[in-house]
């Protein structure tokens, strides 16, 4: 059975060009860039070139790029590192729909006595920018994602950055899901810190980056050697950094075409679902979403059941529930949007990449109505069923 992979916000296929760019660093170019000998010096020069490419991708200066192991590390470093630098009784402003890699460090800081504000979103997953302006004071630490991983909703980062500048607040953004989908220019949108993760745009798992604007202050999280200008200790993962640089280059060169391809596939999937399946709602601001992401709720049935049945047909999608942790609590993002109870459990996410095709979209559209109808027949909920109202 062929695999139709629509779970690209979870992780992506490593691009063949990325793998090719990495292999020499396993085979021949294995030296440590910090070593004094000429072999180490050669690797250090390769590392410099990779840093330049990654910096170019977001229009940063190379010294502003810190390589990390993943976005979770980047987010933790930014938030906890700023809090440690700025000291006691801080105000930290974030949103209720952040990834746990942001929410959990913020909640840890709250437990330590800082004031943490988790701003709500509206029913389309949008941030109320006036409420944001109101919440941010001088010297606040702000961590707001650029785009949401579950709904794809894009937050107005230029406006958020402008407000933070006006108020003299420090701004970190989790830009994991925008990489390769919308252009990021840290000179035009002046965030202070920004996290990205290689495996969300066709580099492997295990490499992330943290952009830190020149002059922005934080206390490093990883202590040890003097790598990364003493801001992130640990021998640099040169093969993966080379892979990340290649992924950045591919994304930079191919972005316009890729966005057109993703949008066309996503829109066909969305239109097909709405045409073929009754009682469906699209979650998230349809006018302002990532081009590859579609989150839909199928009323009266469980998202997990849909995902399992599609998986039996080779189609990989995801739900936002915490089922991996043993509970079937619906996603905190969908709940924060106030999606009605009949739909909240039935939400699923399709997330596409450049490696998907229209034929795969059509295959999913062919299979999905049967899956949904089959589950609805079994469900005790819904129109004409025993249970039609919910508390
Ligand atoms: N932030 C967002 C928005 C994400 O979607 C993810 C991963 O799903 C992360 C952070 C964590 O990334 P990583 O797996 O690189 O730690």
Coordinates of C-alpha atoms and ligand atoms in Angstrom, one line a residue:
X1 CA 0.0 0.0 0.0
X2 CA 1.4 3.4 -0.9
X3 CA 1.8 6.0 1.8
X4 CA 0.1 9.4 1.3
X5 CA 1.8 11.6 3.8
X6 CA -0.3 14.6 4.9
X7 CA 1.4 15.2 8.3
X8 CA 4.1 17.7 7.3
X9 CA 3.5 20.0 10.2
X10 CA 4.6 17.1 12.4
X11 CA 7.7 16.4 10.4
X12 CA 8.8 16.4 6.8
X13 CA 10.7 14.1 4.4
X14 CA 14.4 14.9 4.2
X15 CA 15.0 16.4 0.8
X16 CA 17.4 14.3 -1.3
X17 CA 19.6 17.4 -1.9
X18 CA 19.8 17.9 1.9
X19 CA 20.9 14.3 2.4
X20 CA 23.5 14.7 -0.3
X21 CA 24.8 17.9 1.4
X22 CA 25.1 16.1 4.7
X23 CA 26.9 12.9 3.6
X24 CA 30.4 14.3 3.1
X25 CA 30.4 15.4 6.7
X26 CA 29.9 11.8 7.9
X27 CA 32.4 10.3 5.4
X28 CA 35.3 12.6 5.1
X29 CA 34.8 16.0 6.7
X30 CA 34.3 14.7 10.3
X31 CA 36.7 17.1 12.1
X32 CA 35.7 19.2 15.0
X33 CA 35.4 22.9 13.9
X34 CA 36.9 24.0 17.3
X35 CA 40.1 22.0 16.8
X36 CA 43.4 23.9 16.2
X37 CA 44.6 21.8 13.3
X38 CA 44.0 22.6 9.7
X39 CA 41.5 19.8 9.3
X40 CA 39.4 21.4 12.1
X41 CA 39.9 24.8 10.4
X42 CA 38.6 23.5 7.2
X43 CA 35.4 22.3 8.9
X44 CA 35.1 25.7 10.6
X45 CA 35.1 27.3 7.2
X46 CA 32.3 25.0 6.1
X47 CA 30.4 25.8 9.3
X48 CA 30.8 29.6 8.5
X49 CA 29.4 29.1 5.0
X50 CA 26.4 27.2 6.4
X51 CA 25.8 29.9 8.9
X52 CA 25.8 32.5 6.2
X53 CA 23.2 30.6 4.2
X54 CA 21.0 30.1 7.2
X55 CA 21.3 33.8 8.1
X56 CA 20.5 34.8 4.5
X57 CA 17.3 32.8 4.7
X58 CA 15.9 35.1 7.3
X59 CA 18.0 38.2 6.4
X60 CA 20.0 38.1 9.6
X61 CA 23.7 38.6 10.2
X62 CA 25.6 35.3 10.5
X63 CA 26.7 36.1 14.1
X64 CA 23.0 36.4 15.1
X65 CA 22.4 32.7 14.3
X66 CA 22.8 30.1 17.1
X67 CA 22.5 26.4 16.1
X68 CA 20.5 24.3 18.5
X69 CA 19.3 20.7 18.6
X70 CA 15.6 21.5 17.9
X71 CA 13.0 24.3 18.2
X72 CA 12.1 23.1 21.7
X73 CA 15.6 23.9 22.8
X74 CA 15.5 27.3 20.9
X75 CA 12.1 28.2 22.5
X76 CA 13.3 27.2 26.0
X77 CA 16.6 29.0 25.5
X78 CA 14.9 32.2 24.4
X79 CA 12.1 32.3 27.1
X80 CA 14.0 30.9 30.1
X81 CA 17.3 32.6 29.0
X82 CA 15.6 36.0 28.9
X83 CA 13.8 35.5 32.2
X84 CA 17.1 34.5 33.8
X85 CA 18.8 37.6 32.4
X86 CA 16.1 40.1 33.3
X87 CA 15.5 38.7 36.8
X88 CA 12.6 38.8 39.2
X89 CA 8.9 39.6 39.0
X90 CA 8.7 39.8 35.2
X91 CA 5.7 40.0 33.0
X92 CA 5.6 37.4 30.2
X93 CA 3.0 37.7 27.5
X94 CA 2.2 34.7 25.3
X95 CA -1.0 33.2 23.7
X96 CA -3.2 30.3 24.7
X97 CA -2.5 28.5 21.4
X98 CA 1.3 28.3 21.5
X99 CA 3.1 25.0 21.1
X100 CA 3.9 23.3 24.4
X101 CA 7.6 24.2 23.7
X102 CA 6.6 27.7 24.6
X103 CA 3.6 27.2 26.9
X104 CA 5.5 24.8 29.3
X105 CA 8.5 27.1 29.9
X106 CA 6.1 30.0 30.4
X107 CA 4.1 28.0 32.9
X108 CA 7.3 27.0 34.7
X109 CA 8.2 30.7 35.0
X110 CA 4.7 31.3 36.4
X111 CA 5.2 28.6 39.0
X112 CA 8.5 30.5 39.9
X113 CA 6.4 33.6 40.7
X114 CA 6.5 35.6 37.4
X115 CA 3.3 37.1 36.0
X116 CA 2.4 35.1 32.8
X117 CA -0.5 36.3 30.6
X118 CA -1.8 33.7 28.0
X119 CA -3.9 35.8 25.6
X120 CA -7.0 34.2 24.1
X121 CA -7.8 33.9 20.4
X122 CA -11.2 34.4 18.7
X123 CA -13.3 31.7 17.0
X124 CA -11.1 31.9 13.9
X125 CA -7.9 31.5 15.9
X126 CA -7.0 35.2 15.5
X127 CA -5.2 37.3 18.2
X128 CA -6.9 40.4 19.4
X129 CA -4.2 42.9 18.7
X130 CA -5.8 45.6 21.0
X131 CA -5.7 43.1 23.9
X132 CA -2.1 42.4 23.0
X133 CA -1.2 46.0 23.0
X134 CA -2.9 46.4 26.4
X135 CA -1.1 43.4 27.9
X136 CA 2.4 44.5 26.9
X137 CA 4.3 46.9 29.1
X138 CA 7.8 48.2 29.1
X139 CA 10.3 45.4 29.7
X140 CA 7.7 42.6 29.2
X141 CA 9.0 39.4 27.6
X142 CA 6.7 38.4 24.7
X143 CA 6.6 35.0 23.1
X144 CA 4.0 34.8 20.3
X145 CA 4.1 32.3 17.5
X146 CA 4.3 33.5 13.9
X147 CA 1.9 30.8 12.7
X148 CA -0.1 28.1 14.4
X149 CA 1.0 24.5 13.9
X150 CA -2.6 23.1 14.2
X151 CA -4.7 25.6 12.2
X152 CA -2.0 27.4 10.2
X153 CA -3.4 30.8 11.3
X154 CA -0.8 33.5 10.8
X155 CA -0.4 36.1 13.5
X156 CA 0.4 39.7 12.4
X157 CA 4.0 39.6 13.4
X158 CA 4.9 43.0 11.8
X159 CA 2.3 44.7 14.0
X160 CA 3.3 42.6 17.1
X161 CA 6.9 43.6 16.5
X162 CA 6.0 47.3 16.1
X163 CA 4.1 47.3 19.4
X164 CA 6.9 45.5 21.2
X165 CA 9.4 48.1 19.8
X166 CA 7.1 51.0 21.0
X167 CA 6.8 49.5 24.4
X168 CA 10.4 48.5 24.7
X169 CA 9.4 44.8 25.2
X170 CA 11.5 41.9 24.2
X171 CA 9.9 39.8 21.5
X172 CA 10.6 36.1 20.8
X173 CA 8.6 34.3 18.1
X174 CA 8.3 30.6 17.4
X175 CA 8.5 30.7 13.6
X176 CA 8.7 26.9 13.2
X177 CA 5.8 26.6 10.9
X178 CA 6.4 29.5 8.7
X179 CA 9.8 28.3 7.5
X180 CA 9.6 27.9 3.7
X181 CA 6.0 29.0 3.6
X182 CA 6.2 32.8 4.1
X183 CA 9.3 34.9 3.7
X184 CA 10.9 35.8 7.0
X185 CA 13.0 39.0 7.1
X186 CA 14.1 40.0 10.6
X187 CA 15.3 43.4 9.4
X188 CA 11.8 44.2 8.1
X189 CA 9.9 42.5 11.0
X190 CA 12.2 43.3 13.9
X191 CA 11.7 40.4 16.3
X192 CA 14.5 40.1 19.0
X193 CA 14.6 36.3 19.0
X194 CA 13.2 33.6 16.6
X195 CA 13.1 29.8 16.7
X196 CA 13.0 27.4 13.7
X197 CA 13.4 23.7 13.3
X198 CA 15.1 21.9 10.4
X199 CA 12.7 18.9 10.3
X200 CA 9.7 21.1 9.5
X201 CA 11.2 22.1 6.1
X202 CA 13.0 19.0 4.8
X203 CA 16.1 19.0 6.9
X204 CA 16.4 16.1 9.4
X205 CA 15.2 16.0 13.0
X206 CA 17.9 17.1 15.5
X207 CA 18.8 20.5 14.2
X208 CA 17.2 23.9 15.1
X209 CA 18.2 27.5 15.1
X210 CA 17.8 30.4 17.4
X211 CA 18.1 33.9 15.9
X212 CA 19.2 36.5 18.5
X213 CA 19.3 40.1 17.3
X214 CA 22.6 41.7 17.9
X215 CA 22.5 43.3 21.3
X216 CA 19.6 41.2 22.6
X217 CA 20.3 39.8 26.0
X218 CA 19.7 36.4 27.4
X219 CA 21.5 33.9 29.7
X220 CA 22.6 30.8 27.8
X221 CA 20.8 27.6 28.6
X222 CA 23.4 25.1 27.7
X223 CA 26.6 25.8 29.6
X224 CA 30.0 24.3 28.8
X225 CA 32.4 25.1 26.0
X226 CA 32.7 28.3 24.0
X227 CA 30.9 27.1 20.9
X228 CA 28.4 29.5 19.2
X229 CA 30.2 32.5 20.8
X230 CA 29.5 31.0 24.3
X231 CA 25.8 31.2 23.7
X232 CA 25.2 27.4 23.2
X233 CA 27.8 25.0 24.5
X234 CA 28.3 21.7 22.8
X235 CA 30.3 20.5 19.7
X236 CA 28.5 21.8 16.6
X237 CA 26.5 19.1 14.7
X238 CA 28.2 20.0 11.4
X239 CA 26.5 17.4 9.2
X240 CA 23.0 18.5 10.3
X241 CA 24.0 22.2 10.1
X242 CA 25.0 21.6 6.5
X243 CA 21.7 19.9 5.9
X244 CA 19.8 22.8 7.5
X245 CA 21.7 25.2 5.3
X246 CA 20.8 23.3 2.2
X247 CA 17.1 23.1 3.3
X248 CA 17.2 26.9 3.8
X249 CA 18.7 27.4 0.3
X250 CA 16.0 25.1 -1.3
X251 CA 13.2 26.9 0.6
X252 CA 14.5 30.3 -0.3
X253 CA 14.9 29.5 -4.0
X254 CA 11.7 27.6 -4.4
X255 CA 9.3 29.4 -2.0
X256 CA 7.2 31.2 -4.5
X257 CA 6.5 28.2 -6.7
X258 CA 6.0 26.0 -3.6
X259 CA 3.5 28.3 -2.1
X260 CA 1.5 28.2 -5.3
X261 CA 1.6 24.4 -5.4
X262 CA 0.7 24.0 -1.7
X263 CA -2.2 26.5 -2.0
X264 CA -3.7 24.8 -5.0
X265 CA -3.5 21.4 -3.4
X266 CA -4.9 22.6 0.0
X267 CA -7.7 24.5 -1.7
X268 CA -8.7 21.5 -3.8
X269 CA -8.7 19.3 -0.6
X270 CA -10.8 21.8 1.3
X271 CA -13.3 22.4 -1.5
X272 CA -13.6 18.6 -2.0
X273 CA -14.2 17.9 1.7
X274 CA -16.8 20.7 2.0
X275 CA -18.6 19.4 -1.2
X276 CA -18.5 15.7 -0.3
X277 CA -19.0 15.6 3.5
X278 CA -21.9 17.2 5.3
X279 CA -21.5 18.7 8.8
X280 CA -17.9 19.8 8.4
X281 CA -16.4 23.1 9.5
X282 CA -13.0 24.6 8.7
X283 CA -11.1 25.6 11.8
X284 CA -9.0 28.8 11.5
X285 CA -9.0 32.1 9.6
X286 CA -9.3 31.0 6.0
X287 CA -8.1 34.3 4.7
X288 CA -4.9 34.2 6.7
X289 CA -3.5 30.7 6.9
X290 CA -0.3 28.9 5.9
X291 CA -0.7 27.6 2.4
X292 CA -0.1 24.0 3.4
X293 CA -2.5 23.6 6.4
X294 CA -6.1 22.6 6.6
X295 CA -7.8 21.9 9.9
X296 CA -11.3 20.6 9.7
X297 CA -13.9 19.3 12.2
X298 CA -16.2 16.5 11.2
X299 CA -19.1 16.9 13.6
X300 CA -20.4 14.0 15.7
X301 CA -17.3 11.7 15.3
X302 CA -13.8 11.4 16.8
X303 CA -10.8 12.8 14.9
X304 CA -8.7 9.8 16.2
X305 CA -11.2 7.3 14.6
X306 CA -10.9 9.2 11.3
X307 CA -7.1 9.2 11.5
X308 CA -6.9 5.5 12.3
X309 CA -9.3 4.6 9.4
X310 CA -7.4 6.8 7.0
X311 CA -4.1 5.3 8.2
X312 CA -5.5 1.8 7.2
X313 CA -5.8 3.2 3.7
X314 CA -2.3 4.6 3.7
X315 CA -3.2 8.2 4.4
X316 CA -1.4 9.9 7.3
X317 CA -3.0 12.8 9.0
X318 CA -3.1 14.0 12.6
X319 CA -5.3 15.2 15.4
X320 CA -4.4 17.7 18.0
X321 CA -5.5 15.6 20.9
X322 CA -3.1 14.5 23.6
X323 CA -3.8 10.9 22.9
X324 CA -0.1 10.1 22.9
X325 CA -0.1 11.0 26.6
X326 CA -2.9 8.6 27.3
X327 CA -5.8 11.0 27.3
X328 CA -8.2 11.9 24.5
X329 CA -8.5 15.6 25.6
X330 CA -9.1 17.7 22.5
X331 CA -6.5 20.0 21.3
X332 CA -5.8 23.1 23.5
X333 CA -5.8 25.2 20.2
X334 CA -9.2 24.1 19.0
X335 CA -10.6 24.5 22.5
X336 CA -9.1 28.0 22.8
X337 CA -11.1 28.9 19.7
X338 CA -14.3 27.9 21.3
X339 CA -15.2 25.3 18.7
X340 CA -18.6 23.8 19.6
X341 CA -18.5 20.5 21.5
X342 CA -20.0 18.5 18.7
X343 CA -17.1 19.5 16.5
X344 CA -14.2 19.8 18.9
X345 CA -13.4 16.1 19.1
X346 CA -13.7 15.6 15.4
X347 CA -10.9 18.0 14.4
X348 CA -8.2 16.7 12.2
X349 CA -5.3 18.4 10.4
X350 CA -4.0 17.8 6.9
X351 CA -0.6 19.4 6.3
X352 CA 1.0 19.2 2.9
X353 CA 4.5 19.6 1.5
X354 CA 6.2 20.0 -1.9
X355 CA 6.4 16.2 -2.2
X356 CA 2.6 15.8 -2.2
X357 CA 0.7 15.6 -5.5
X358 CA -2.8 16.4 -6.8
X359 CA -3.3 12.7 -7.4
X360 CA -2.8 12.1 -3.6
X361 CA -5.4 14.9 -2.9
X362 CA -7.8 13.1 -5.2
X363 CA -7.1 9.7 -3.5
X364 CA -7.9 11.2 -0.1
X365 CA -11.0 12.9 -1.4
X366 CA -12.1 9.5 -2.8
X367 CA -11.6 7.7 0.5
X368 CA -12.6 10.3 3.0
X369 CA -16.4 10.4 2.6
X370 CA -16.7 6.6 3.0
X371 CA -14.6 6.8 6.2
X372 CA -16.7 9.7 7.6
X373 CA -20.1 8.2 6.7
X374 CA -19.1 4.8 8.1
X375 CA -18.1 6.4 11.4
X376 CA -21.2 8.5 11.5
X377 CA -23.4 5.4 11.1
X378 CA -21.7 3.9 14.2
X379 CA -21.9 7.1 16.2
X380 CA -24.6 7.5 18.8
X381 CA -24.4 11.3 18.2
X382 CA -25.8 13.5 15.5
X383 CA -29.0 14.4 13.7
X384 CA -31.6 11.6 14.0
X385 CA -29.5 9.8 16.6
X386 CA -30.2 9.0 20.3
X387 CA -28.0 11.8 21.5
X388 CA -28.5 15.1 19.7
X389 CA -27.8 17.7 22.3
X390 CA -24.6 18.2 24.3
X391 CA -23.9 20.0 27.5
Ligands
LIG1 N1 6.9 25.0 17.8 C1 6.0 24.6 16.9 C2 5.0 25.6 16.4 C3 6.0 23.3 16.4 O1 5.0 23.0 15.5 C4 6.9 22.4 16.9 C5 6.9 21.0 16.5 O2 5.8 20.4 16.2 C6 7.9 22.8 17.9 C7 7.8 24.1 18.3 C8 8.9 21.9 18.4 O3 9.9 21.6 17.4 P1 11.0 20.5 17.6 O4 10.4 19.2 17.3 O5 12.1 20.9 16.7 O6 11.5 20.6 19.0

